[in-house]
Amino acid sequence: MQEKILILDDEVDMLTLLQTIISTKTPHDVVATNNPLELEELMAADAFSLVISDLKMLGRDGLEVIDLVHDKDATIPVVIITAYGSLESAQEVVRHGAYDYITKPFRKEQVLITIERALEWRRITLENMKLKGH
Amino acid sequence: MKRFYPARRMVPLVGMLATALLLIFAFVLGLVSFGKMRQVVTEEFNRQQLVLAQNLAALIQQDLEFLRRELTVLNLSPSVQYSESPSLGSRLRVTLRSIQAGELLEIRRVSSTGLEAVVLDRAGVAHTEQGRFGDDPYFAWALAPRNRNRILLDEPPAYIQARFGPRPLLIMATPQYQDSPDEAHPRPTGRFAGVLLFVLDASSIASRFAEHAKSGATGYAWVIDEEGTFLAHPMPSFVGKNAFKARPEFNPAMGFEGINTIMRDRMLKGQEGTGSYVSGWHRQTVGPIHKLIGFCPVHIDPDRPGRLWSVAVVAPVSEVHGLVASLFMRQFFMQAAIVLAILAGGLSLVRLERHWTQIKKQREREVNLSSRLASLGMLAAGVAHEINNPIAIILGFADILLEKTSPDTEAYAQLKIIERQGLACKKIVENLGRFARIPEQRDETTDLNEEIHRAVAMVTNTLLTDKIQCHVELQENLPRVMGDPQGIQQVLLNLITNARGAMKKEGGVLAVYSRREDGRVAVAVTDTGHGIRKKDLGRIFDPFFTTKAPGEGTGLGLSISHGIIEKAGGTITVESRHEDEAGTEHPGTTFTIHLPIVPQES
């Protein structure tokens, strides 16, 4: 099933990499930007099922991204990409409401599994809500 | 960097100098006190010599008094007054016998005419002498009525002196009056009957007591008459000679101004006192000798106070000084020993202080090193963090390209090289990151349940990937425990990582429990993995002990965990059943941590 994924990273090459991995290995649609300040605009324009964001970016950090995404739609999982070795920040993002984190450098399998799990989680959550709602 | 502390270098030097000065000062003080002590002892010694001289003078005076009494008693005898032969001779002999041999040389009774004398010599033989005795000075004195019952002390006339040689003589004379009654003269006539004389050996009287006197070990006494003639002296050849002449004769090399002045100006003037002088000899020793003297006059004639002898007691100063010196040396050695002991103590203190200073410096260096390492670590952490991004991109694209490339092409092999080198970079960065992780002590107490939640949250996704079910069962409202949260977190993650490793192959169940237990909080981390072999159980907490393949584990995780828990005052124990061991139905491992509860603040 095709879903829309938004990727935020101020490093263009990293964006390209993630975009390449996702578009070659999954059927999902990717929107990518290296300007995290475009987040609101992009989210207003499109309905995303998943947001992947770098933790430390110029202009806006990952924790803010989590808040902004969840303000708009709490069912959208946010996956944070963080550098290896900063266990504390990884903990912090999870406590902050991130669905999961990926440490750099990563293997593409890791990225793919995380994405699938996050999307799966969202589907279940939405179904649960639908069941409860009716 | 090498640093010099010139001021510090000076400290021991200055200390040594000060100590040396102190020692010199103490020595000088000692010398001063030695001098003072010597002076005091010398004065005291000389005072004792004076007392001895006074005693000798008193003895001589008593002796002369005794002789005077004998003469008086003899003068009362009628046989002497009336010159009755033969009773006169026997009466004279009685007196002769009662007087010390040597002192009394003869007794003379000169008749009232002055032309005849009865003489009893020392052997007790009496004879009569004819002569012009009336011309003798004593006779004229005796004729004077006012001298009745008085006694004259005088030089003997020349004819008597000639009889006894050059030795110093003395006559004791008293006028005779017939005033005692007896059978033949029931009524005394009261007429002048002549003169009764004792011829005395002055040196014998003086020597009788002086020769036994001893001052100190070698000091002695001597006596001079009013002319300065030796009446008593330990050197027999001196007796009868004039002291002013005899001394230079004996040792011409010496000047005797000191003693001559004392004799002339003090002794012969009837003074008593003490002094010191340089003598030319002492007993058998010839040469300049410093001597101490105590002297006292002997008033030999109560009727004429001007007539006197003088007794001197002398001893070499060296005798006193030797005694004082030996005393002082003992004292000085004691002082020196004390000073040296203090010095030794001080030196060892200084050495100890230096030792401490070195240890302190060493510590400072260590602290410097660790803070340098810490900042280096922070730098490394920053670098590691930054470098992760490009590595991730390089490796990611290498991966993507590898998938697109046929494995038997040259491009594939070269992409592999890029991937391998990228992985090498990743390894280096990982190591850097590990080095940079500096444990920071922030808190001392921990909410265990919260830390468990965090640790589990962090690994949940990874566990899912490994087909491991996670079961967490925590007792609510647990009290806070001792230990810093980061450390406890690390321990929990270590245990979970180990559990995960043990269940990697086939999956399993990881369970974490917490509960209150005997005043402590217990946490158990259980897995259904392959377990630990019995032979390894005793060593799992040892550093560098690992059962993992080389490169996969450092063997430090459990030993670090053990250290963290112990530091917090807790314990960590393990139970395990290994799958390969006989009788094992449910293999697996359980680590149990017990941590002390934070005491309630009152």
XYZ file of C-alpha atoms in Angstrom:
736
model
C 0.000 0.000 0.000
C 1.371 3.309 -1.003
C 1.873 5.863 1.720
C 3.308 9.369 1.840
C 6.490 9.885 3.822
C 8.018 13.265 4.683
C 11.744 13.448 5.268
C 13.457 16.402 6.940
C 17.259 16.724 6.989
C 19.434 19.753 6.463
C 22.058 17.594 4.775
C 21.036 17.279 1.104
C 23.119 14.148 0.494
C 21.475 12.429 3.442
C 18.101 13.352 2.024
C 19.074 11.919 -1.316
C 20.261 8.718 0.322
C 17.074 8.198 2.316
C 14.972 9.129 -0.665
C 16.846 6.666 -2.861
C 16.548 3.853 -0.312
C 12.831 4.372 0.172
C 11.922 4.915 -3.453
C 13.925 1.939 -4.701
C 12.903 -0.484 -1.968
C 9.336 0.510 -1.127
C 6.269 1.577 -3.030
C 5.941 4.680 -0.860
C 5.948 8.270 -1.975
C 8.673 10.487 -0.566
C 8.650 14.235 -0.041
C 11.992 15.545 1.137
C 13.231 18.925 2.241
C 16.450 20.286 3.664
C 14.610 23.212 5.203
C 12.807 22.071 8.345
C 10.979 25.389 8.506
C 8.891 24.222 5.542
C 7.328 21.525 7.732
C 3.979 23.257 8.377
C 3.574 24.280 4.771
C 4.283 20.779 3.500
C 1.999 19.150 6.024
C -0.787 21.510 5.166
C -0.415 20.633 1.510
C -0.187 16.856 1.886
C -1.390 14.089 4.170
C 1.676 12.176 5.383
C 1.635 8.809 7.067
C 5.152 9.065 8.483
C 7.715 11.778 9.214
C 11.422 11.019 9.312
C 13.553 13.826 10.720
C 17.149 14.454 11.665
C 17.642 15.407 15.333
C 20.020 18.294 14.926
C 19.209 20.652 12.085
C 19.793 24.272 11.366
C 16.742 26.311 12.272
C 14.745 23.605 14.018
C 15.522 20.490 15.982
C 13.897 17.093 15.920
C 12.064 17.517 19.212
C 10.207 20.521 17.827
C 9.381 18.529 14.728
C 7.816 15.828 16.901
C 5.665 18.392 18.683
C 4.573 20.108 15.504
C 3.666 16.835 13.776
C 1.699 15.574 16.742
C -0.082 18.892 17.094
C -1.384 18.380 13.629
C -2.026 14.639 13.834
C -1.057 12.471 16.782
C -1.335 9.295 14.722
C 1.562 10.222 12.482
C 4.654 8.416 13.776
C 7.895 10.355 13.806
C 11.209 8.537 13.389
C 14.279 10.497 14.458
C 17.692 9.973 12.948
C 20.458 10.584 15.447
C 24.199 10.105 15.542
C 25.677 6.943 16.969
C 26.758 7.129 20.598
C 24.303 9.714 21.817
C 22.192 7.291 23.762
C 20.785 10.019 25.894
C 19.384 12.009 23.026
C 17.928 8.761 21.630
C 16.205 8.168 24.957
C 15.022 11.699 25.025
C 13.386 11.609 21.621
C 11.549 8.409 22.498
C 10.340 9.988 25.740
C 9.380 13.018 23.769
C 6.965 10.988 21.699
C 9.062 9.797 18.773
C 7.997 6.382 17.558
C 11.593 5.172 17.180
C 15.070 6.308 16.361
C 17.719 5.297 13.863
C 21.386 5.818 14.659
C 23.797 7.011 12.019
C 25.503 5.329 10.296
C 22.725 2.879 9.535
C 22.148 -0.039 7.242
C 19.332 0.364 4.758
C 17.587 -2.683 6.207
C 17.330 -0.908 9.510
C 15.675 2.065 7.844
C 13.275 -0.120 5.914
C 12.224 -2.202 8.933
C 11.668 0.901 11.035
C 9.565 2.512 8.323
C 7.420 -0.563 7.865
C 6.878 -0.973 11.585
C 5.958 2.649 11.996
C 3.472 2.516 9.141
C 2.033 -0.736 10.510
C 1.642 0.838 13.915
C -0.202 3.791 12.365
C -2.561 1.487 10.461
C -3.410 -0.411 13.653
C -3.865 2.784 15.582
C -6.185 4.201 12.973
C -8.194 0.956 12.854
C -8.500 0.921 16.623
C -9.697 4.483 16.584
C -12.169 3.692 13.850
C -13.508 0.712 15.834
C -13.761 2.754 18.970
C -15.237 5.689 17.133
C -18.144 3.551 15.761
C 57.028 21.548 31.313
C 59.710 21.666 33.889
C 59.384 24.200 36.616
C 61.991 25.427 39.071
C 61.124 26.817 42.436
C 64.214 28.706 43.491
C 62.492 29.864 46.648
C 61.623 26.292 47.513
C 65.141 25.097 46.846
C 66.325 27.659 49.359
C 64.148 26.277 52.132
C 66.344 23.330 53.184
C 69.468 25.465 52.805
C 68.045 28.183 55.011
C 66.865 25.540 57.450
C 70.306 23.991 57.642
C 71.898 27.395 58.090
C 69.437 28.266 60.813
C 70.100 24.962 62.538
C 73.855 25.508 62.334
C 73.471 29.014 63.745
C 71.249 27.652 66.470
C 73.829 25.001 67.315
C 76.596 27.602 67.401
C 74.415 29.833 69.540
C 73.696 26.925 71.886
C 77.413 26.164 72.027
C 78.291 29.779 72.809
C 75.563 29.886 75.415
C 76.972 26.657 76.810
C 80.428 28.209 76.916
C 79.101 31.286 78.672
C 77.252 29.164 81.185
C 80.362 27.031 81.512
C 82.389 30.141 82.318
C 79.759 31.333 84.736
C 79.530 27.949 86.371
C 83.311 27.756 86.607
C 83.396 31.170 88.177
C 80.717 30.258 90.696
C 82.333 26.956 91.580
C 85.754 28.602 91.754
C 84.469 31.259 94.107
C 82.792 28.644 96.232
C 85.941 26.550 96.273
C 88.023 29.531 97.279
C 85.576 30.355 100.024
C 86.108 26.845 101.319
C 89.853 27.436 101.199
C 89.331 30.564 103.264
C 87.291 28.601 105.804
C 90.083 26.049 105.959
C 92.636 28.833 106.485
C 90.463 30.324 109.224
C 90.282 26.952 110.950
C 94.031 26.507 110.716
C 94.591 30.004 112.105
C 92.225 29.272 114.994
C 94.056 26.000 115.746
C 97.429 27.731 115.776
C 96.053 30.456 118.000
C 94.628 27.826 120.362
C 97.966 26.094 120.461
C 99.728 29.327 121.358
C 97.058 29.962 123.999
C 97.727 26.535 125.430
C 101.450 27.289 125.603
C 100.704 30.605 127.307
C 98.601 28.817 129.879
C 101.318 26.272 130.505
C 103.763 29.089 131.034
C 101.402 30.833 133.431
C 100.759 27.656 135.393
C 104.459 26.924 135.590
C 105.048 30.468 136.756
C 102.758 29.895 139.729
C 104.792 26.934 140.916
C 106.717 27.821 144.195
C 109.555 25.528 143.217
C 110.083 27.693 140.190
C 109.461 31.000 142.002
C 111.914 30.180 144.739
C 114.225 28.218 142.405
C 114.332 25.280 144.828
C 116.722 22.574 143.749
C 116.024 19.750 142.995
C 112.237 20.265 142.816
C 112.726 23.011 140.225
C 114.111 20.514 137.651
C 111.346 18.012 138.141
C 108.650 20.684 137.955
C 110.115 21.957 134.679
C 110.197 18.406 133.322
C 106.466 17.958 134.061
C 105.677 20.957 131.873
C 108.121 19.826 129.180
C 106.387 16.467 128.942
C 102.910 17.964 128.712
C 103.862 20.052 125.684
C 103.952 18.636 122.159
C 107.360 17.372 121.231
C 109.102 19.727 118.820
C 107.231 22.849 119.758
C 108.980 23.581 123.001
C 112.758 23.541 122.545
C 113.773 24.540 126.065
C 112.589 26.198 129.260
C 114.744 28.869 130.811
C 114.540 30.467 134.241
C 116.635 33.593 134.398
C 117.416 34.744 137.938
C 116.393 38.146 139.222
C 119.972 39.362 138.901
C 120.025 38.452 135.217
C 123.386 36.763 135.646
C 122.298 33.153 135.949
C 119.848 30.907 134.151
C 118.565 27.403 134.775
C 117.958 25.689 131.439
C 116.006 22.505 130.800
C 116.606 21.197 127.363
C 114.296 19.022 125.254
C 115.960 15.841 126.572
C 114.914 16.899 130.098
C 118.449 17.636 131.274
C 118.772 20.743 133.437
C 121.895 22.845 133.682
C 122.848 26.287 134.883
C 124.243 28.950 132.604
C 126.070 32.128 133.587
C 125.757 35.222 131.403
C 124.601 38.802 131.035
C 120.998 37.828 130.568
C 119.943 41.077 132.097
C 120.900 42.778 128.840
C 118.330 40.747 126.871
C 115.351 42.793 125.716
C 112.832 40.549 127.463
C 114.602 41.139 130.794
C 114.100 44.874 130.596
C 110.452 44.259 129.659
C 110.006 41.867 132.600
C 111.463 44.334 135.062
C 108.672 46.778 134.344
C 106.064 46.282 137.106
C 103.194 46.853 134.737
C 104.181 43.678 132.922
C 103.561 41.530 135.955
C 101.336 38.587 134.974
C 101.785 39.397 131.298
C 103.425 37.320 128.589
C 105.795 38.564 125.939
C 106.143 36.974 122.519
C 109.395 37.885 120.863
C 112.365 36.917 118.779
C 114.965 34.991 120.713
C 118.286 36.667 121.549
C 121.064 35.805 119.149
C 122.848 33.337 121.433
C 119.699 31.224 121.653
C 118.996 31.466 117.947
C 122.577 30.377 117.253
C 122.083 27.279 119.335
C 119.162 26.042 117.257
C 120.352 26.960 113.807
C 118.457 28.955 111.200
C 114.998 27.700 111.994
C 112.423 30.291 113.011
C 112.183 30.515 116.796
C 109.947 32.321 119.192
C 110.295 33.064 122.839
C 107.460 33.299 125.268
C 108.533 35.224 128.401
C 106.816 36.174 131.630
C 108.183 37.970 134.738
C 108.406 35.975 137.952
C 107.330 37.208 141.325
C 107.476 35.193 144.532
C 103.779 35.267 145.291
C 102.959 31.549 145.776
C 103.309 30.085 149.314
C 104.914 26.742 150.151
C 106.291 24.891 153.195
C 109.531 26.822 153.212
C 107.793 30.108 152.482
C 104.409 30.179 154.206
C 104.314 33.874 153.475
C 105.224 34.783 149.910
C 107.757 37.589 149.683
C 106.147 39.112 146.549
C 109.603 40.036 145.263
C 110.709 39.935 141.594
C 112.362 36.547 141.101
C 113.440 36.612 137.492
C 112.035 35.704 134.069
C 110.539 32.397 132.901
C 111.020 31.632 129.234
C 109.749 29.120 126.671
C 111.942 28.808 123.638
C 109.551 27.676 120.931
C 109.965 26.307 117.441
C 107.627 28.574 115.435
C 107.695 26.357 112.372
C 106.761 23.350 114.429
C 103.741 25.166 115.868
C 102.707 26.368 112.446
C 103.352 23.059 110.682
C 101.664 20.895 113.289
C 98.246 21.737 111.793
C 99.163 23.085 108.384
C 100.934 19.963 107.237
C 97.753 17.916 107.569
C 95.574 20.441 105.807
C 94.433 19.463 102.361
C 92.438 21.513 99.893
C 90.799 19.597 97.074
C 92.969 16.753 95.796
C 96.391 18.400 95.810
C 95.951 21.780 97.485
C 97.976 22.498 100.601
C 98.520 25.120 103.289
C 101.508 27.280 104.155
C 102.194 29.775 106.916
C 104.352 32.897 106.956
C 105.348 35.133 109.811
C 105.144 38.901 109.765
C 108.427 39.145 107.876
C 107.202 36.838 105.163
C 109.314 33.949 106.363
C 107.899 30.512 105.749
C 106.933 28.879 109.032
C 105.220 25.999 107.330
C 105.373 24.745 103.785
C 105.136 21.287 102.175
C 108.640 21.877 100.734
C 110.930 21.455 103.797
C 113.669 23.540 102.194
C 111.387 26.568 102.167
C 110.833 26.616 105.905
C 112.822 29.427 107.512
C 113.384 31.165 104.217
C 111.771 34.391 103.202
C 108.967 33.745 100.804
C 109.779 36.772 98.665
C 113.252 35.355 98.038
C 112.714 31.594 98.209
C 110.263 31.419 95.329
C 112.381 33.112 92.664
C 115.351 31.085 93.864
C 113.421 27.921 93.266
C 112.126 28.888 89.815
C 113.956 31.957 88.480
C 112.124 31.789 85.174
C 108.908 32.834 86.798
C 107.682 36.164 88.051
C 105.828 35.996 91.337
C 104.253 39.421 91.347
C 100.813 37.982 91.911
C 101.507 36.127 95.111
C 103.997 38.756 96.311
C 101.343 41.422 96.005
C 98.849 39.272 97.860
C 101.360 38.600 100.628
C 102.640 42.148 100.911
C 99.395 44.050 100.565
C 96.941 41.715 102.180
C 98.337 38.808 104.146
C 101.030 40.745 105.989
C 98.543 43.508 106.723
C 96.441 41.060 108.675
C 93.640 40.774 106.136
C 91.718 37.649 105.387
C 90.314 36.857 101.970
C 90.664 34.993 98.723
C 92.480 35.516 95.453
C 94.253 33.897 92.589
C 97.741 34.069 91.156
C 100.150 32.342 88.826
C 102.621 30.149 90.576
C 105.789 28.620 89.280
C 105.033 25.181 90.553
C 102.637 22.993 92.382
C 104.009 20.123 94.413
C 106.172 18.161 91.973
C 105.033 19.999 88.853
C 107.143 22.969 87.801
C 105.804 25.586 85.418
C 103.238 28.354 85.363
C 100.212 27.195 87.284
C 97.147 29.215 87.985
C 96.328 28.902 91.653
C 93.549 29.861 94.004
C 94.343 31.115 97.473
C 92.387 31.607 100.682
C 94.233 33.277 103.562
C 93.646 34.247 107.179
C 95.832 35.952 109.811
C 96.879 34.362 113.119
C 97.089 36.896 115.923
C 99.851 35.366 117.935
C 100.014 37.975 120.660
C 96.788 39.232 122.237
C 98.716 42.092 123.829
C 100.100 43.288 120.535
C 97.571 42.966 117.724
C 100.208 43.949 115.169
C 102.065 40.698 115.697
C 100.724 38.179 113.316
C 101.335 35.219 111.127
C 99.264 34.388 108.061
C 97.913 31.049 106.966
C 97.350 30.436 103.285
C 95.532 27.536 101.644
C 96.256 27.131 97.939
C 95.150 24.797 95.161
C 95.549 24.862 91.410
C 92.593 26.256 89.522
C 92.839 23.328 87.107
C 91.608 21.045 89.843
C 88.345 22.949 90.180
C 88.138 23.612 86.502
C 88.771 20.003 85.652
C 85.859 19.026 87.840
C 83.639 21.721 86.370
C 84.789 20.850 82.871
C 83.927 17.200 83.284
C 80.524 18.181 84.665
C 80.068 20.666 81.893
C 81.155 18.209 79.225
C 78.566 15.753 80.459
C 75.946 18.468 80.331
C 77.124 19.600 76.918
C 76.992 16.099 75.497
C 73.495 15.720 76.846
C 72.464 18.997 75.264
C 74.120 18.023 72.006
C 72.328 14.683 72.077
C 69.001 16.441 72.612
C 69.716 18.958 69.848
C 70.735 16.153 67.496
C 67.604 14.226 68.364
C 65.478 17.299 67.640
C 67.449 17.857 64.454
C 66.937 14.274 63.351
C 63.241 14.585 64.098
C 63.067 17.835 62.166
C 64.898 16.372 59.211
C 62.636 13.384 59.043
C 59.653 15.750 59.236
C 61.054 17.727 56.332
C 61.559 14.534 54.353
C 58.060 13.410 55.155
C 56.708 16.784 54.108
C 58.607 16.511 50.831
C 57.203 13.076 50.301
C 53.685 14.426 50.816
C 54.371 17.314 48.500
C 55.507 14.873 45.831
C 52.378 12.814 46.265
C 50.316 15.985 46.048
C 52.096 17.023 42.868
C 51.563 13.579 41.444
C 47.858 13.881 42.200
C 47.722 17.301 40.617
C 49.388 15.883 37.522
C 46.867 13.071 37.436
C 43.979 15.497 37.781
C 45.465 17.638 35.037
C 45.823 14.605 32.836
C 42.283 13.469 33.419
C 40.841 16.917 32.808
C 42.932 17.133 29.648
C 41.657 13.736 28.632
C 38.151 14.887 29.400
C 38.375 17.915 27.130
C 40.092 15.789 24.515
C 37.242 13.350 24.896
C 34.681 16.080 24.385
C 36.466 17.156 21.247
C 36.574 13.564 20.056
C 32.886 13.152 20.791
C 32.134 16.212 18.712
C 34.272 14.968 15.842
C 32.735 11.508 16.055
C 29.280 12.972 15.973
C 29.939 15.120 12.930
C 31.674 12.382 11.019
C 28.778 9.974 11.418
C 26.749 11.904 8.857
C 29.155 11.674 5.905
C 29.942 8.054 6.750
C 26.270 7.208 6.774
C 25.880 8.804 3.360
C 28.973 7.154 1.876
C 28.003 3.730 3.192
C 24.390 4.181 2.202
C 25.191 5.020 -1.405
C 27.845 2.319 -1.602
C 25.159 -0.114 -0.501
C 22.683 1.118 -3.067
C 25.252 1.031 -5.853
C 26.391 -2.457 -4.831
C 22.862 -3.700 -5.308
C 22.709 -2.207 -8.755
C 26.073 -3.619 -9.817
C 26.792 -7.139 -11.033
C 29.142 -8.879 -8.582
C 31.575 -9.990 -11.288
C 32.443 -6.509 -12.474
C 35.420 -4.407 -11.530
C 33.090 -1.610 -10.361
C 31.531 -4.007 -7.804
C 34.941 -4.853 -6.353
C 35.817 -1.186 -6.086
C 32.466 -0.360 -4.415
C 33.222 -3.140 -1.918
C 36.509 -1.396 -1.152
C 34.600 1.877 -0.544
C 32.183 0.051 1.751
C 34.991 -1.701 3.655
C 36.906 1.518 4.181
C 33.693 3.300 5.191
C 33.045 0.585 7.739
C 36.592 1.033 9.021
C 35.796 4.730 9.510
C 32.656 3.767 11.353
C 34.654 1.497 13.672
C 37.152 4.260 14.419
C 34.348 6.686 15.191
C 32.693 4.156 17.467
C 35.910 3.725 19.384
C 36.327 7.453 19.677
C 32.817 7.749 20.981
C 33.452 5.082 23.594
C 36.594 6.869 24.726
C 34.720 10.130 24.910
C 31.951 8.840 27.092
C 32.914 10.323 30.415
C 30.761 9.299 33.273
C 29.317 12.358 34.937
C 28.127 12.175 38.461
C 24.864 14.049 38.564
C 22.558 12.405 40.994
C 23.052 10.046 43.832
C 19.634 8.511 43.966
C 17.601 6.763 41.336
C 13.986 5.919 40.585
C 14.585 2.346 39.489
C 11.257 1.837 37.724
C 11.816 4.905 35.608
C 15.251 3.731 34.590
C 13.860 0.331 33.705
C 11.181 1.963 31.556
C 13.749 4.033 29.751
C 16.118 1.161 29.157
C 13.379 -1.095 27.903
C 11.926 1.663 25.695
C 15.276 2.105 24.115
C 15.608 -1.524 23.093
C 12.013 -2.512 22.425
C 12.255 -2.140 18.674
C 15.562 -3.929 18.503
C 14.133 -6.785 20.556
C 11.159 -7.060 18.219
C 13.490 -7.361 15.262
C 15.244 -10.226 17.077
C 11.918 -11.972 17.791
C 12.329 -11.459 21.490
C 9.264 -10.860 23.595
C 9.644 -8.356 26.350
C 7.852 -8.771 29.645
C 8.081 -6.028 32.236
C 6.539 -6.384 35.671
C 7.267 -3.552 38.099
C 6.035 -3.036 41.616
C 4.462 0.397 41.939
C 5.543 3.157 44.286
C 9.019 1.834 44.903
C 11.199 4.071 47.068
C 14.215 5.728 45.509
C 17.468 3.778 45.725
C 21.096 4.739 46.074
C 23.154 4.980 42.882
C 23.411 7.431 40.027
C 20.747 7.081 37.340
C 23.185 7.022 34.433
C 25.197 4.235 36.002
C 22.085 2.190 36.797
C 20.845 2.793 33.257
C 24.135 1.501 31.923
C 23.903 -1.606 34.088
C 20.348 -2.324 32.927
C 21.303 -1.864 29.284
C 24.325 -4.122 29.742
C 22.169 -6.878 31.229
C 19.503 -6.503 28.523
C 22.133 -6.501 25.796
C 23.631 -9.701 27.250
C 20.191 -11.285 27.422
C 19.532 -10.307 23.845
C 22.844 -11.821 22.822
C 21.959 -15.085 24.549
C 18.620 -15.303 22.695
C 19.783 -14.022 19.297
C 19.587 -17.390 17.545
C 16.098 -18.567 18.366
C 14.396 -15.661 20.088
C 12.832 -15.991 23.525
C 11.451 -14.017 26.417
C 13.185 -11.200 28.235
C 11.592 -10.380 31.554
C 12.362 -7.522 33.913
C 10.929 -7.477 37.440
C 11.243 -5.019 40.252
C 10.059 -5.384 43.840
C 10.746 -4.380 47.367
C 12.639 -7.058 49.267
C 14.028 -7.019 52.834
C 14.427 -3.251 53.016
C 16.024 -3.058 49.599
C 14.823 -2.885 46.035
C 15.487 -5.894 43.830
C 15.604 -5.907 40.048
C 15.769 -9.156 38.120
C 16.638 -9.414 34.444
C 15.780 -12.883 33.121
C 16.219 -14.439 29.733
C 15.473 -17.797 28.145
C 18.759 -17.842 26.232
C 21.463 -20.469 26.116
C 22.690 -19.768 29.662
C 26.149 -19.609 31.138
C 28.324 -22.654 31.699
C 28.975 -23.555 35.347
C 32.732 -23.245 34.867
C 32.316 -19.676 33.631
C 29.872 -18.512 36.312
C 32.609 -17.611 38.752
C 34.424 -15.448 36.263
C 31.748 -13.485 34.453
C 32.342 -10.367 36.541
C 36.089 -10.449 35.858
C 37.330 -7.716 33.540
C 38.028 -8.857 29.980
C 36.248 -12.129 30.514
C 33.970 -12.830 27.589
C 32.383 -15.813 25.899
C 31.551 -13.823 22.803
C 33.481 -14.169 19.570
C 36.591 -12.002 19.341
C 35.669 -8.442 18.344
C 32.079 -8.732 19.526
C 32.516 -8.106 23.187
C 35.061 -6.319 25.282
C 34.457 -8.379 28.417
C 34.051 -5.182 30.347
C 30.265 -4.809 30.529
C 29.620 -6.992 33.557
C 32.718 -5.910 35.433
C 31.750 -2.261 34.947
C 28.190 -3.097 36.040
C 29.503 -4.859 39.098
C 31.593 -1.804 39.969
C 28.653 0.574 39.571
C 26.350 -1.499 41.780
C 28.982 -2.012 44.435
C 29.714 1.697 44.501
C 26.051 2.326 45.175
C 26.224 -0.119 48.085
C 24.287 -2.830 46.341
C 24.909 -6.369 45.124
C 24.594 -8.135 41.809
C 24.174 -11.914 41.591
C 23.641 -14.403 38.825
C 21.844 -17.717 38.387
C 22.104 -19.675 35.181
C 21.424 -23.013 33.508
C 23.301 -23.760 30.316
C 21.511 -25.588 27.525
C 24.347 -28.090 26.960
C 24.587 -29.199 30.564
C 22.894 -32.437 31.656
C 19.497 -32.144 33.329
C 18.733 -28.685 32.012
C 15.105 -28.345 31.069
C 14.693 -24.600 30.870
C 17.984 -22.943 30.071
C 18.414 -19.267 30.796
C 20.032 -16.691 32.988
C 18.773 -14.404 35.752
C 20.738 -11.428 37.022
C 19.458 -9.966 40.269
C 20.437 -6.544 41.533
C 19.776 -5.421 45.087
C 20.087 -1.715 45.823
C 19.768 0.023 49.209
C 16.795 2.337 49.707
C 17.557 6.027 50.228
C 17.126 6.726 53.923
C 14.152 8.959 54.729
C 15.196 12.442 55.749
C 13.915 13.221 59.189
